[in-house]
Coordinates of N, CA and C in Angstrom, one line a residue:
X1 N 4.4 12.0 1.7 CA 5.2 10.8 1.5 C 4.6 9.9 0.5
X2 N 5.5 9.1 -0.2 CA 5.0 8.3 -1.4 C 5.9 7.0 -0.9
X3 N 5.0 6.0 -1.3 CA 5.0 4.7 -1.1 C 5.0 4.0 -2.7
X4 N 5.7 3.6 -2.9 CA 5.7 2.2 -4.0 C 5.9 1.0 -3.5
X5 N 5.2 0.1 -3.3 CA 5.2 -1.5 -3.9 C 5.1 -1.7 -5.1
X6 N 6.1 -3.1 -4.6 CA 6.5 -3.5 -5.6 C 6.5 -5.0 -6.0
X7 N 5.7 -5.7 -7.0 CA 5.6 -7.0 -6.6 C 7.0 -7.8 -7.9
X8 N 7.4 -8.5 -7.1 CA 8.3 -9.2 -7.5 C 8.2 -9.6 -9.2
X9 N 9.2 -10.0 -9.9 CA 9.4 -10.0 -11.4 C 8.5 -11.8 -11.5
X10 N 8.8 -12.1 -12.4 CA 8.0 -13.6 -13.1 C 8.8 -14.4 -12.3
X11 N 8.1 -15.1 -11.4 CA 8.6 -15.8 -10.7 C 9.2 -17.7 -11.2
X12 N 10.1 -17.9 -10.8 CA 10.6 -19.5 -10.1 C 9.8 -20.3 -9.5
X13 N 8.8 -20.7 -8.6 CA 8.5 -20.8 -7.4 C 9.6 -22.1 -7.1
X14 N 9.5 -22.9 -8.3 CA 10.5 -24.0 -7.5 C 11.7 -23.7 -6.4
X15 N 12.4 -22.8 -6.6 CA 14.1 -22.1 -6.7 C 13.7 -20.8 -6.0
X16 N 12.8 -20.5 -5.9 CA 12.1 -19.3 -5.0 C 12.9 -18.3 -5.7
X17 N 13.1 -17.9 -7.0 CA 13.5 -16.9 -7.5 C 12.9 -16.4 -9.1
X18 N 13.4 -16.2 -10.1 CA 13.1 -15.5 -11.4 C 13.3 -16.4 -12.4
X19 N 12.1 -16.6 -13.2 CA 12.6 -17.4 -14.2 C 13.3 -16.0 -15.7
X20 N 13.3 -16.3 -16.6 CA 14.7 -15.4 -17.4 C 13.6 -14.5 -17.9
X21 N 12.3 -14.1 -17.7 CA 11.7 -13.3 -18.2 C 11.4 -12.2 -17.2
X22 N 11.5 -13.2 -15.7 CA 11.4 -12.4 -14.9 C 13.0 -11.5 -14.4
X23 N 14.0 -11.8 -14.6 CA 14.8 -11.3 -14.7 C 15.6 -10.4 -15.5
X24 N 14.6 -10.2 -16.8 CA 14.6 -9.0 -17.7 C 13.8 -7.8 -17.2
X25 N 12.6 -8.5 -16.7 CA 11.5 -7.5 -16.0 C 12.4 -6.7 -14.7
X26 N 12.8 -7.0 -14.2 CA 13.8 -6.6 -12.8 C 14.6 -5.7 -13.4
X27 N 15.3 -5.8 -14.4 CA 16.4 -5.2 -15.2 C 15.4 -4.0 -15.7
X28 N 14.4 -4.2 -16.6 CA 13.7 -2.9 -17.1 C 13.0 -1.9 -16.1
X29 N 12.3 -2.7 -15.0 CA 12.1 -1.8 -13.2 C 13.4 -1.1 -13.1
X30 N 14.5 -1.3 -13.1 CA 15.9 -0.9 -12.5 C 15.6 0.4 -13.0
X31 N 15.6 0.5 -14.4 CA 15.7 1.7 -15.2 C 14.8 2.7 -14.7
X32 N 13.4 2.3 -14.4 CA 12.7 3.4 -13.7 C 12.9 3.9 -12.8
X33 N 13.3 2.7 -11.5 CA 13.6 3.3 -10.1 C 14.7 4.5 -10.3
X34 N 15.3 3.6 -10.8 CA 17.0 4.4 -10.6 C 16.9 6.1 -11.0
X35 N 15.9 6.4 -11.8 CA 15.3 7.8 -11.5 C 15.3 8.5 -10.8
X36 N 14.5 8.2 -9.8 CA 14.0 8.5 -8.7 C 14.6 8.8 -7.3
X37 N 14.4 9.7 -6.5 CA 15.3 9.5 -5.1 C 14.7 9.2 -4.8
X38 N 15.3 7.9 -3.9 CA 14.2 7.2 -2.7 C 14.9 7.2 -1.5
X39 N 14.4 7.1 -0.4 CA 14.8 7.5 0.8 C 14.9 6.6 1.5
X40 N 14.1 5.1 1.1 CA 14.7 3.9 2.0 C 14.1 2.9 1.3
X41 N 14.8 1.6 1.0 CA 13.8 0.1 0.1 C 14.0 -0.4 1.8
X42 N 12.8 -1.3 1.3 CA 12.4 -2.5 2.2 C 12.2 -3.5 1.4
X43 N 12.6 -4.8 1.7 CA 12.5 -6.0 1.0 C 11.9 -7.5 1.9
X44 N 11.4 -8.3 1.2 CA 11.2 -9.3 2.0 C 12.0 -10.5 1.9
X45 N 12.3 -11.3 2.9 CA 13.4 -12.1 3.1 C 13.0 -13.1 1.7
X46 N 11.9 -13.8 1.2 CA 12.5 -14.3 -0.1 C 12.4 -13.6 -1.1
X47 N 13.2 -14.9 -1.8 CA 14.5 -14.8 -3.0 C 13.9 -14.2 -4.0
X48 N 12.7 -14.3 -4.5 CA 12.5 -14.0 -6.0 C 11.9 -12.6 -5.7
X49 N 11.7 -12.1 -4.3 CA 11.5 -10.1 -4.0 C 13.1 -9.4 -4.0
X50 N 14.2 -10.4 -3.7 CA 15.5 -9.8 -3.3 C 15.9 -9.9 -4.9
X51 N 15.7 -10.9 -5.4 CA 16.5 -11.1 -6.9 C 15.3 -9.8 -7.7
X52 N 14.6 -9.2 -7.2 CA 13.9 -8.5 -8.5 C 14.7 -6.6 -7.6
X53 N 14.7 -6.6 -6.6 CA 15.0 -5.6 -6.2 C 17.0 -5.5 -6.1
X54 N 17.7 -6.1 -6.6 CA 18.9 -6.7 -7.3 C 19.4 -5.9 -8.2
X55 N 19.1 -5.4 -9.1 CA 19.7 -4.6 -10.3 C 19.7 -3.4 -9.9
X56 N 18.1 -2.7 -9.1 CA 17.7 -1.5 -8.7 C 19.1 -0.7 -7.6
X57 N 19.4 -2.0 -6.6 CA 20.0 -2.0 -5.4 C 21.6 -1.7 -5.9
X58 N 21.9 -2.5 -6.9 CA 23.3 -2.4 -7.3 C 23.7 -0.8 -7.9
X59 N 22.5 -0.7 -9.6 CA 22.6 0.6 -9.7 C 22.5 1.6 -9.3
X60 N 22.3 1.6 -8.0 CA 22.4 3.1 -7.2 C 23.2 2.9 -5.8
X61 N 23.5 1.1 -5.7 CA 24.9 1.6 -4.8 C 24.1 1.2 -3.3
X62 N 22.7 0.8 -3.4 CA 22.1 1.0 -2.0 C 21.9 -0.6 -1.5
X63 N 21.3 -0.2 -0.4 CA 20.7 -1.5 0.3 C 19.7 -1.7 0.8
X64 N 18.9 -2.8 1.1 CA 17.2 -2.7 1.0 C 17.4 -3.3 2.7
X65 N 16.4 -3.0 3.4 CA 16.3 -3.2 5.0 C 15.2 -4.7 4.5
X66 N 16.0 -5.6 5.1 CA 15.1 -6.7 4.7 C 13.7 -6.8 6.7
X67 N 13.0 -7.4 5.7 CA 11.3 -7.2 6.3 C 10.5 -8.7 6.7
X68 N 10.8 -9.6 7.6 CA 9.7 -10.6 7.6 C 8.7 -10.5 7.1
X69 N 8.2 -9.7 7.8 CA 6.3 -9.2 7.7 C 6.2 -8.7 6.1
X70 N 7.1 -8.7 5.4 CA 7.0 -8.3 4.0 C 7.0 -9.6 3.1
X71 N 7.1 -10.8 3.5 CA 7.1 -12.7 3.1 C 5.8 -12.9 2.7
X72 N 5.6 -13.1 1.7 CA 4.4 -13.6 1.3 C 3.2 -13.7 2.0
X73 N 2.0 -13.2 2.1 CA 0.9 -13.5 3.3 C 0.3 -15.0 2.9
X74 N 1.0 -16.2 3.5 CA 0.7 -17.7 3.0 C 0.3 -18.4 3.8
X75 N -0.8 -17.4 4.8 CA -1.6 -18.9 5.9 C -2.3 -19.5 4.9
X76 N -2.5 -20.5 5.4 CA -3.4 -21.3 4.7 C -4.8 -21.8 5.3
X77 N -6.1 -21.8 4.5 CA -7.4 -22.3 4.9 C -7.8 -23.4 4.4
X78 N -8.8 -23.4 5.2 CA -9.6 -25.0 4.2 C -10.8 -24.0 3.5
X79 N -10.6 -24.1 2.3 CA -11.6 -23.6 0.8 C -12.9 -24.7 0.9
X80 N -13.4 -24.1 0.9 CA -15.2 -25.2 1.0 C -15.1 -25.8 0.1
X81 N -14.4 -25.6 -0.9 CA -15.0 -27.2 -2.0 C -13.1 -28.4 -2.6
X82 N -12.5 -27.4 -1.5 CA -10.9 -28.3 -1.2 C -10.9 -29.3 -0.3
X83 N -10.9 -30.8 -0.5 CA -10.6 -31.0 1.2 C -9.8 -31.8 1.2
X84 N -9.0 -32.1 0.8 CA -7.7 -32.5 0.5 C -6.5 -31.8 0.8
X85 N -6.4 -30.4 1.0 CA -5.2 -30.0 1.5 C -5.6 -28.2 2.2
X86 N -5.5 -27.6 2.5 CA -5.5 -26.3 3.0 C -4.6 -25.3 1.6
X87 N -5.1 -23.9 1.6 CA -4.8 -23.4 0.1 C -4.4 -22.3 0.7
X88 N -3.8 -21.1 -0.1 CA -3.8 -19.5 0.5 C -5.5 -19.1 0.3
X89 N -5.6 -17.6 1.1 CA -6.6 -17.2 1.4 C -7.0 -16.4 0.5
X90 N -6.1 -16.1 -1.0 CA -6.8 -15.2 -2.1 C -7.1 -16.5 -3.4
X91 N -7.2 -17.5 -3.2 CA -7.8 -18.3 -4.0 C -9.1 -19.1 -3.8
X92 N -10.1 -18.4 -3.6 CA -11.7 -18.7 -3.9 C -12.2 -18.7 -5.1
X93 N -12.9 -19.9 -5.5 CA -13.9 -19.3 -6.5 C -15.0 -18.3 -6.2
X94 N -15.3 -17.8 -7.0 CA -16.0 -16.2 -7.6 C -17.3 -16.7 -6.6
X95 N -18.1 -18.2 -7.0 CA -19.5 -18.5 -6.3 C -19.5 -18.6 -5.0
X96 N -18.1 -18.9 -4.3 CA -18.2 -19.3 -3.0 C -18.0 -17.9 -1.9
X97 N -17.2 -17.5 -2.2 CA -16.4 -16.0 -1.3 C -17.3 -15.0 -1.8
X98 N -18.2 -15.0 -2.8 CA -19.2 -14.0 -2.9 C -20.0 -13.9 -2.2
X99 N -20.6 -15.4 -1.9 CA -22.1 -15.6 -1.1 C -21.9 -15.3 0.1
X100 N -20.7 -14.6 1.1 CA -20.6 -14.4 2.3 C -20.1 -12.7 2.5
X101 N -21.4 -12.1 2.3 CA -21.6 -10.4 2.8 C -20.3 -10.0 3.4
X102 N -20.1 -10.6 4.3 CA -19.3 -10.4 5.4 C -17.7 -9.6 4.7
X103 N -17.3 -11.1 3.2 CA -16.3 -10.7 2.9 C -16.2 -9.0 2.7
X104 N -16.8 -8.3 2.3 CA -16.9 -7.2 1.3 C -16.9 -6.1 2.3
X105 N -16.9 -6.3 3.9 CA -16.6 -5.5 4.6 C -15.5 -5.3 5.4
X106 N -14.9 -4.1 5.5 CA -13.5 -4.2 6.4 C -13.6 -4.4 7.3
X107 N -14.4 -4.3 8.3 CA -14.5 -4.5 9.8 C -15.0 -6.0 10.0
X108 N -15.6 -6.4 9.2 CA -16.4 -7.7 9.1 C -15.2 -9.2 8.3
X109 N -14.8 -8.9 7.6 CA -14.2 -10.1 6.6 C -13.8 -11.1 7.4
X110 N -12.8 -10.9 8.0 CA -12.0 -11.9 9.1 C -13.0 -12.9 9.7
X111 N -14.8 -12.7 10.0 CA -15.6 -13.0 11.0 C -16.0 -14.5 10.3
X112 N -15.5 -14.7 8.8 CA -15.9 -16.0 8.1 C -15.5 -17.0 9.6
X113 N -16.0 -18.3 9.3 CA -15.9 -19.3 10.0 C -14.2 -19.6 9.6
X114 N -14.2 -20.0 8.2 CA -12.9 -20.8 7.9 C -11.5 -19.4 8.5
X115 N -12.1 -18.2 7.7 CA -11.2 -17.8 8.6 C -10.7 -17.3 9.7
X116 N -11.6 -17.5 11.1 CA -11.8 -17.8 12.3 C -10.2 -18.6 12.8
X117 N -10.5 -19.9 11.9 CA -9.6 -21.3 12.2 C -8.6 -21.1 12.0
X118 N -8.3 -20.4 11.0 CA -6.4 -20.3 10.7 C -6.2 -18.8 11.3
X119 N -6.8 -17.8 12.1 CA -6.7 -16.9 12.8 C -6.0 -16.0 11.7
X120 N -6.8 -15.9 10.2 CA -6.4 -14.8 9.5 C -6.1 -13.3 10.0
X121 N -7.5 -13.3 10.5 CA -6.8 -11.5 11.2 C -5.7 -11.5 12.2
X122 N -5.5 -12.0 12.8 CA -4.1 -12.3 13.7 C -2.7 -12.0 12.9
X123 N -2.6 -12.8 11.6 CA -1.7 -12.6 10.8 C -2.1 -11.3 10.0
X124 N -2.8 -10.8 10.1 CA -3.4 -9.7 9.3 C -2.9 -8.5 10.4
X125 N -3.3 -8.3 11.4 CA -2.7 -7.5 12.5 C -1.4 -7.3 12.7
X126 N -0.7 -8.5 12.5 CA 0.8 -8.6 13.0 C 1.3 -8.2 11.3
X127 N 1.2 -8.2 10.4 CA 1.5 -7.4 9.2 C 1.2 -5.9 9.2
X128 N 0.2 -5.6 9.3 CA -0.2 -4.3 9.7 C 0.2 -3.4 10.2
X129 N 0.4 -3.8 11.7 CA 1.1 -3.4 12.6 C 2.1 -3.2 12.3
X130 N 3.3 -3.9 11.9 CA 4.5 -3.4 11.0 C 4.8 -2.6 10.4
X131 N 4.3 -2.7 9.6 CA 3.7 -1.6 8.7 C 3.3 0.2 9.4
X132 N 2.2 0.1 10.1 CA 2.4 1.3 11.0 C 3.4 1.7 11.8
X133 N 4.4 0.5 12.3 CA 5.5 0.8 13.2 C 6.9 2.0 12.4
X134 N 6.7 1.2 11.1 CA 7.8 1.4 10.4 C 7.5 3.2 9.8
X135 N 6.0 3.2 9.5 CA 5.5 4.8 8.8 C 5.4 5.4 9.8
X136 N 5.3 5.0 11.3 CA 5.5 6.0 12.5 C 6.9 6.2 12.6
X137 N 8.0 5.6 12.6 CA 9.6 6.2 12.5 C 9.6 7.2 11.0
X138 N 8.7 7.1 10.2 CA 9.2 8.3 8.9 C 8.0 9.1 9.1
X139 N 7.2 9.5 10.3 CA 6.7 10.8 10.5 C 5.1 10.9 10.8
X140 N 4.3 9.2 10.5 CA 3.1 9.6 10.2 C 2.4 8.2 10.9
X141 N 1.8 8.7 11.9 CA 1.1 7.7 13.3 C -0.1 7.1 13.2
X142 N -0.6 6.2 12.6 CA -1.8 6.0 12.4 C -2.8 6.3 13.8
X143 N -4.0 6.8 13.3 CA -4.9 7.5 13.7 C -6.2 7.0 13.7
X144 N -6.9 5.9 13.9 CA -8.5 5.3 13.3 C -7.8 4.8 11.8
X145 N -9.0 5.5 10.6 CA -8.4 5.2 9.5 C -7.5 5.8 9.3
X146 N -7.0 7.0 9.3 CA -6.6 8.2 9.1 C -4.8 8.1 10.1
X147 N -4.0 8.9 9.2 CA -2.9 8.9 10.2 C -2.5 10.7 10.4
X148 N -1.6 10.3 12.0 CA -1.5 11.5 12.4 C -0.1 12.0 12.3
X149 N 0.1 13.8 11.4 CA 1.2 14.0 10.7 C 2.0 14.2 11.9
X150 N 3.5 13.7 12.6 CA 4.3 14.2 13.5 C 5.4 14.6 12.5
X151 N 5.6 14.2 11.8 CA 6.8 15.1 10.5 C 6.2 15.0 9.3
X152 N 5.9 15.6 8.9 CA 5.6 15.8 7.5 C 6.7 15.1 7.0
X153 N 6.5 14.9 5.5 CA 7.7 15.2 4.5 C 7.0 14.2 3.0
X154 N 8.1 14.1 2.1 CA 8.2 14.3 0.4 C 8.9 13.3 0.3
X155 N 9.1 11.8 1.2 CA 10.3 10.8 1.2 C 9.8 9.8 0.4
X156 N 10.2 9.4 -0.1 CA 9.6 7.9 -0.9 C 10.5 6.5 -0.7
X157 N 9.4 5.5 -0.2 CA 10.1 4.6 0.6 C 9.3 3.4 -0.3
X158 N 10.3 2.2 -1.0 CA 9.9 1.3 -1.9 C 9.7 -0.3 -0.9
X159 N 9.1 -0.9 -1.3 CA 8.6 -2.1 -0.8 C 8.8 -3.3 -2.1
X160 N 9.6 -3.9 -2.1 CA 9.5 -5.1 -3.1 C 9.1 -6.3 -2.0
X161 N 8.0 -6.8 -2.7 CA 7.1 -8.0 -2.0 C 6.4 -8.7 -2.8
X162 N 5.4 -9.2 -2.5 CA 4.4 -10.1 -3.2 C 2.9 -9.7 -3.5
X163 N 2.1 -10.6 -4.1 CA 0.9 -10.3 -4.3 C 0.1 -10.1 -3.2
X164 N -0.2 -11.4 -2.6 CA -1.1 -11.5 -1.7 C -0.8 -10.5 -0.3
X165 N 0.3 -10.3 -0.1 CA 1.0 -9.2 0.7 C 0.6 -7.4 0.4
X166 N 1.0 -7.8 -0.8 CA 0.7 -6.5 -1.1 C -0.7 -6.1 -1.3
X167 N -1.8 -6.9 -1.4 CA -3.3 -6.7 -1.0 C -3.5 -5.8 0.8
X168 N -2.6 -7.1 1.5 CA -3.0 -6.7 3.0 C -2.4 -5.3 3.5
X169 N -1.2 -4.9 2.8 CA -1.3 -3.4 2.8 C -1.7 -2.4 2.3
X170 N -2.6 -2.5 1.2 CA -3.5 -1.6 0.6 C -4.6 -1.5 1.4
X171 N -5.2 -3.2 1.4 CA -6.8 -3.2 2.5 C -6.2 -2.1 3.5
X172 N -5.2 -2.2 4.2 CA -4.4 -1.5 5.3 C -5.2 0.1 5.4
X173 N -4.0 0.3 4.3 CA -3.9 1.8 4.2 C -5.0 2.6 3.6
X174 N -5.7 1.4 2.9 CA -7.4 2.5 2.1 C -8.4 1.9 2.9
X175 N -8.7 1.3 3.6 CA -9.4 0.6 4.4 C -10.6 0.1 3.9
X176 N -10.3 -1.4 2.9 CA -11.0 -2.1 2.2 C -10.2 -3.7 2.9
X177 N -11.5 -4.1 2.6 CA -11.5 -5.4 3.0 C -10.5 -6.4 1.7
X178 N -9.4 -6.9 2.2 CA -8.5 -8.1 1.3 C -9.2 -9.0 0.9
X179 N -9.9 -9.5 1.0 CA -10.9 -10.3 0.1 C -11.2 -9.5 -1.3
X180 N -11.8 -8.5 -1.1 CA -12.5 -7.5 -2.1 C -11.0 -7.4 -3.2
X181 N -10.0 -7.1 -2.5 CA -8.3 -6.6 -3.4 C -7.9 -8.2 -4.1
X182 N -7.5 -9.1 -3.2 CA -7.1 -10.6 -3.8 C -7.8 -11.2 -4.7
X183 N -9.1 -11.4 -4.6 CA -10.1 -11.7 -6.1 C -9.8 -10.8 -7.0
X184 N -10.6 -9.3 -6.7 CA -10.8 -8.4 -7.6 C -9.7 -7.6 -8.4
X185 N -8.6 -7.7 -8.4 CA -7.3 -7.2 -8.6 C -6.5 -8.0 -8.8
X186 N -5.2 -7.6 -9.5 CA -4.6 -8.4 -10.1 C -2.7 -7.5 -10.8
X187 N -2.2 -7.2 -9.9 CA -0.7 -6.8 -10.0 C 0.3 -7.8 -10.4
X188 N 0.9 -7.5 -11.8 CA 1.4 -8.5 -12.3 C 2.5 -8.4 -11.8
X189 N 3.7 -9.4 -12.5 CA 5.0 -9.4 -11.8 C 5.4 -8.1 -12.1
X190 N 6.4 -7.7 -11.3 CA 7.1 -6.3 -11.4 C 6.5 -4.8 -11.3
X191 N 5.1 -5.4 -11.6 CA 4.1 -4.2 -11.3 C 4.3 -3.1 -10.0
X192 N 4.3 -2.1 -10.1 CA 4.2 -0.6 -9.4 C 3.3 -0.5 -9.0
X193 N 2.6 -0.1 -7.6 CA 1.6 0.5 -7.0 C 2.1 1.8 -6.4
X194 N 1.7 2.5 -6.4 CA 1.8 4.0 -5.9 C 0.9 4.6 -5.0
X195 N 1.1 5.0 -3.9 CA 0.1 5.2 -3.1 C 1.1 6.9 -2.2
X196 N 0.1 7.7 -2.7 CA 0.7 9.2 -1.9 C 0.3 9.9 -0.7
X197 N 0.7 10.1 0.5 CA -0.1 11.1 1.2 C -0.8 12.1 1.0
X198 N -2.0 12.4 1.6 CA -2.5 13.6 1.3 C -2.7 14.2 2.7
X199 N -2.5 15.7 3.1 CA -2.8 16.4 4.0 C -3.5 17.3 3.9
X200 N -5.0 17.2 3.7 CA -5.3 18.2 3.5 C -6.1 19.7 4.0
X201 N -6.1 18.9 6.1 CA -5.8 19.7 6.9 C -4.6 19.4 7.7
X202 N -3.9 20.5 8.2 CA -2.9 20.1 8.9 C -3.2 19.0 10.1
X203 N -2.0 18.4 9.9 CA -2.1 17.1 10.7 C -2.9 16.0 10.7
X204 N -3.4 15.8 9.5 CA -4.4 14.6 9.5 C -4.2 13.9 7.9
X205 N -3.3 13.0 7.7 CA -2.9 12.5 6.6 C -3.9 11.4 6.3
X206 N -3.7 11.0 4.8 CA -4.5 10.2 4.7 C -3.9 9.4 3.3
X207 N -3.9 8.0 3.3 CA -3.1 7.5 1.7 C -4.1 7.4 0.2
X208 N -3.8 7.9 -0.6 CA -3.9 8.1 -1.6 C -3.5 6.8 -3.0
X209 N -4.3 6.2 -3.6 CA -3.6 5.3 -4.6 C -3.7 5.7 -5.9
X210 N -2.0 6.6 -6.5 CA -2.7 7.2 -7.9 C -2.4 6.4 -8.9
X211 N -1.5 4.9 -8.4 CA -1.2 4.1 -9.5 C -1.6 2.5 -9.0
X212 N -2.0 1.6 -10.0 CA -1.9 0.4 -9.3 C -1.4 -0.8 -10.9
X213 N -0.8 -1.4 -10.4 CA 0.1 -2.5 -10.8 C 0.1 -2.1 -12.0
X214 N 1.2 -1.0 -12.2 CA 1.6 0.0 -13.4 C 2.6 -1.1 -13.6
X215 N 3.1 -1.2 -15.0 CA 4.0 -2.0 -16.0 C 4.5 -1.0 -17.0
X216 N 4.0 0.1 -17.0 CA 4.5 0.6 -18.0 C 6.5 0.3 -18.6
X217 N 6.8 -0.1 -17.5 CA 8.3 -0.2 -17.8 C 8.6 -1.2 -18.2
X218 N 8.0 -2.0 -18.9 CA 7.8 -3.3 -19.4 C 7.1 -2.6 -21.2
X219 N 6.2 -1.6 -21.0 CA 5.6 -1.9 -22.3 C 6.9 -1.0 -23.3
X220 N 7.7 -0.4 -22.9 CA 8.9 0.7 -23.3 C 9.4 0.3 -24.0
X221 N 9.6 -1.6 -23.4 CA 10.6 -2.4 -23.9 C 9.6 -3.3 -25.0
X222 N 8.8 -3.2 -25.3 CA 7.6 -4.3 -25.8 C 8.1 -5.6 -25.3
X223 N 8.2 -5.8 -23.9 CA 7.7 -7.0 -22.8 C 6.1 -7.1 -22.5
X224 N 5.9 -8.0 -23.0 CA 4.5 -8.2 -22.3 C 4.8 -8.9 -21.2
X225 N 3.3 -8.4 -20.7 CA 2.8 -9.0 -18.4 C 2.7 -9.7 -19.0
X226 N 3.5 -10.8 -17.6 CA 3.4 -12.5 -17.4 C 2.1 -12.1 -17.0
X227 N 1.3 -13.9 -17.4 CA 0.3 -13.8 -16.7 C 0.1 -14.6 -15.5
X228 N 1.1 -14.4 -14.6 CA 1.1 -15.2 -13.2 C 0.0 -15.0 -12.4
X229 N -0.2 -15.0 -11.5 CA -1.6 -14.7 -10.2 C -2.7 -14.3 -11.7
X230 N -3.0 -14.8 -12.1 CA -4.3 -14.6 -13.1 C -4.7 -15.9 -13.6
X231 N -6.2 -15.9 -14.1 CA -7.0 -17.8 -14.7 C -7.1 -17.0 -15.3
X232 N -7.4 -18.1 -16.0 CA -8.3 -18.1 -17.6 C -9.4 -16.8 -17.8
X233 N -9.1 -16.4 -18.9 CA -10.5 -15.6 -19.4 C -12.2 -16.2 -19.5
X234 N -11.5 -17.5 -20.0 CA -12.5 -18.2 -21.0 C -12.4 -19.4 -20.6
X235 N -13.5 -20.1 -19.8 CA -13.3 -21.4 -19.6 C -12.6 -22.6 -20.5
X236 N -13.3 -22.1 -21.8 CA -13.0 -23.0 -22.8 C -11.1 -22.8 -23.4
X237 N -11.0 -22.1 -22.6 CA -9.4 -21.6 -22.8 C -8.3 -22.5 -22.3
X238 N -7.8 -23.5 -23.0 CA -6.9 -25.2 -21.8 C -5.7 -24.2 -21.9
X239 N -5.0 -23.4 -22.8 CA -3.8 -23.3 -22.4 C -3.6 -22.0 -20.9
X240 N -5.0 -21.7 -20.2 CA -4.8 -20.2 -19.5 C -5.1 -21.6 -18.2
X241 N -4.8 -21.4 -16.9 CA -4.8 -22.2 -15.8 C -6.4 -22.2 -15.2
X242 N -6.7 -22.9 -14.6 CA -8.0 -22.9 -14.4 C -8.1 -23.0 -12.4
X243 N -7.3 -23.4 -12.4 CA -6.7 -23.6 -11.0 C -5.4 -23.6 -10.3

């Protein structure tokens, strides 16, 4: 089975939808999907994952199974050097979320103090969980890390969502700690991830990532990646975000 996510085109946030670059980018995705046989979309209730999976959905006539648990992962913490308001949990500086070992483990990450308080793994569970509920109806039962084959099969099932979302089901499925994916990685708007089963004794599956936040359908067109969910290169850089 093959899995694509898919993260939403250049976003709005005001209007919760596409600003006109990102709505070219949605238009150029169309072209690739529409390729492809896919066997079922899933979408998440906001607008700017529905408006990017929009063109895909029309040109082939289909409909996407809309997904709570596919909504942006937007609990919020208190950041050790914020204290003025609570932030999402993939925005740490590099010096802070480094100095805690813990992050870098999958069994361990969740055990931080701050995120203790906003009961990140809780929300991390109930995402997950979903997630397994939904790959146990198309054949494949999670098992420890590992899932267990009850149908085989060659189906490909697309996911239009978000960034930080789309971290917590990778950590998921390759069994890496979200801390380690949210800093260190970076899936631009409209970007493709690809993740495949492998079986390579009977009945014991296991996911595979042979693509990550591919654009190529963007460079076809010579669109360059927005640089959304990304800072500065270069401190000394005022026009890249710093924050």
């Amino acid at each position: 089975m093959k899995l694509l996510i898919v993260r939403h085109g250049d976003p709005d946030y005001t209007i919760d939808s596409l600003t006109e670059k990102g709505w070219r980018e949605a238009e150029f995705l169309s072209e690739r999907l529409t390729k492809l046989e896919i066997r079922d979309f899933y979408v998440s209730p906001l607008g700017r994952a529905k408006d990017t999976a929009s063109p895909t959905l029309k040109k082939m006539n289909r409909t996407a199974t809309e997904c709570d648990w596919l909504r942006e992962f937007d609990v919020l913490i208190d950041r050790p050097d914020v204290t003025d308001k609570k932030i999402i949990p993939w925005d740490w500086l590099p010096q802070d979320w480094t100095r805690d070992e813990r992050f870098y483990q999958y069994d361990h990450w969740f055990e931080n103090e701050r995120m203790l308080a906003s009961d990140l793994k809780g929300h991390y569970d109930y995402v997950t969980g979903k997630l397994d509920e939904l790959l146990a109806k198309h054949g494949y039962v999670r098992d420890g890390h590992c899932y267990k084959v009850v149908e085989s099969n060659e189906d490909t099932l697309v996911f239009f969502c978000h960034f930080g979302l789309e971290c917590v089901l990778l950590s998921h499925l390759l069994n890496i700690s979200p801390m380690v994916l949210w800093h260190g990685v970076c899936a631009a708007p409209s970007s493709v991830t690809t993740l495949n089963t492998e079986e390579r004794r009977e009945g014991i599956a296991a996911f595979r990532m042979s693509a990550f936040g591919d654009i190529s359908h963007l460079y076809v067109h010579d669109e360059a990646p927005a640089f959304a969910a990304r800072f500065c290169e270069t401190y000394g850089n005022t026009e890249e975000r710093h924050d």
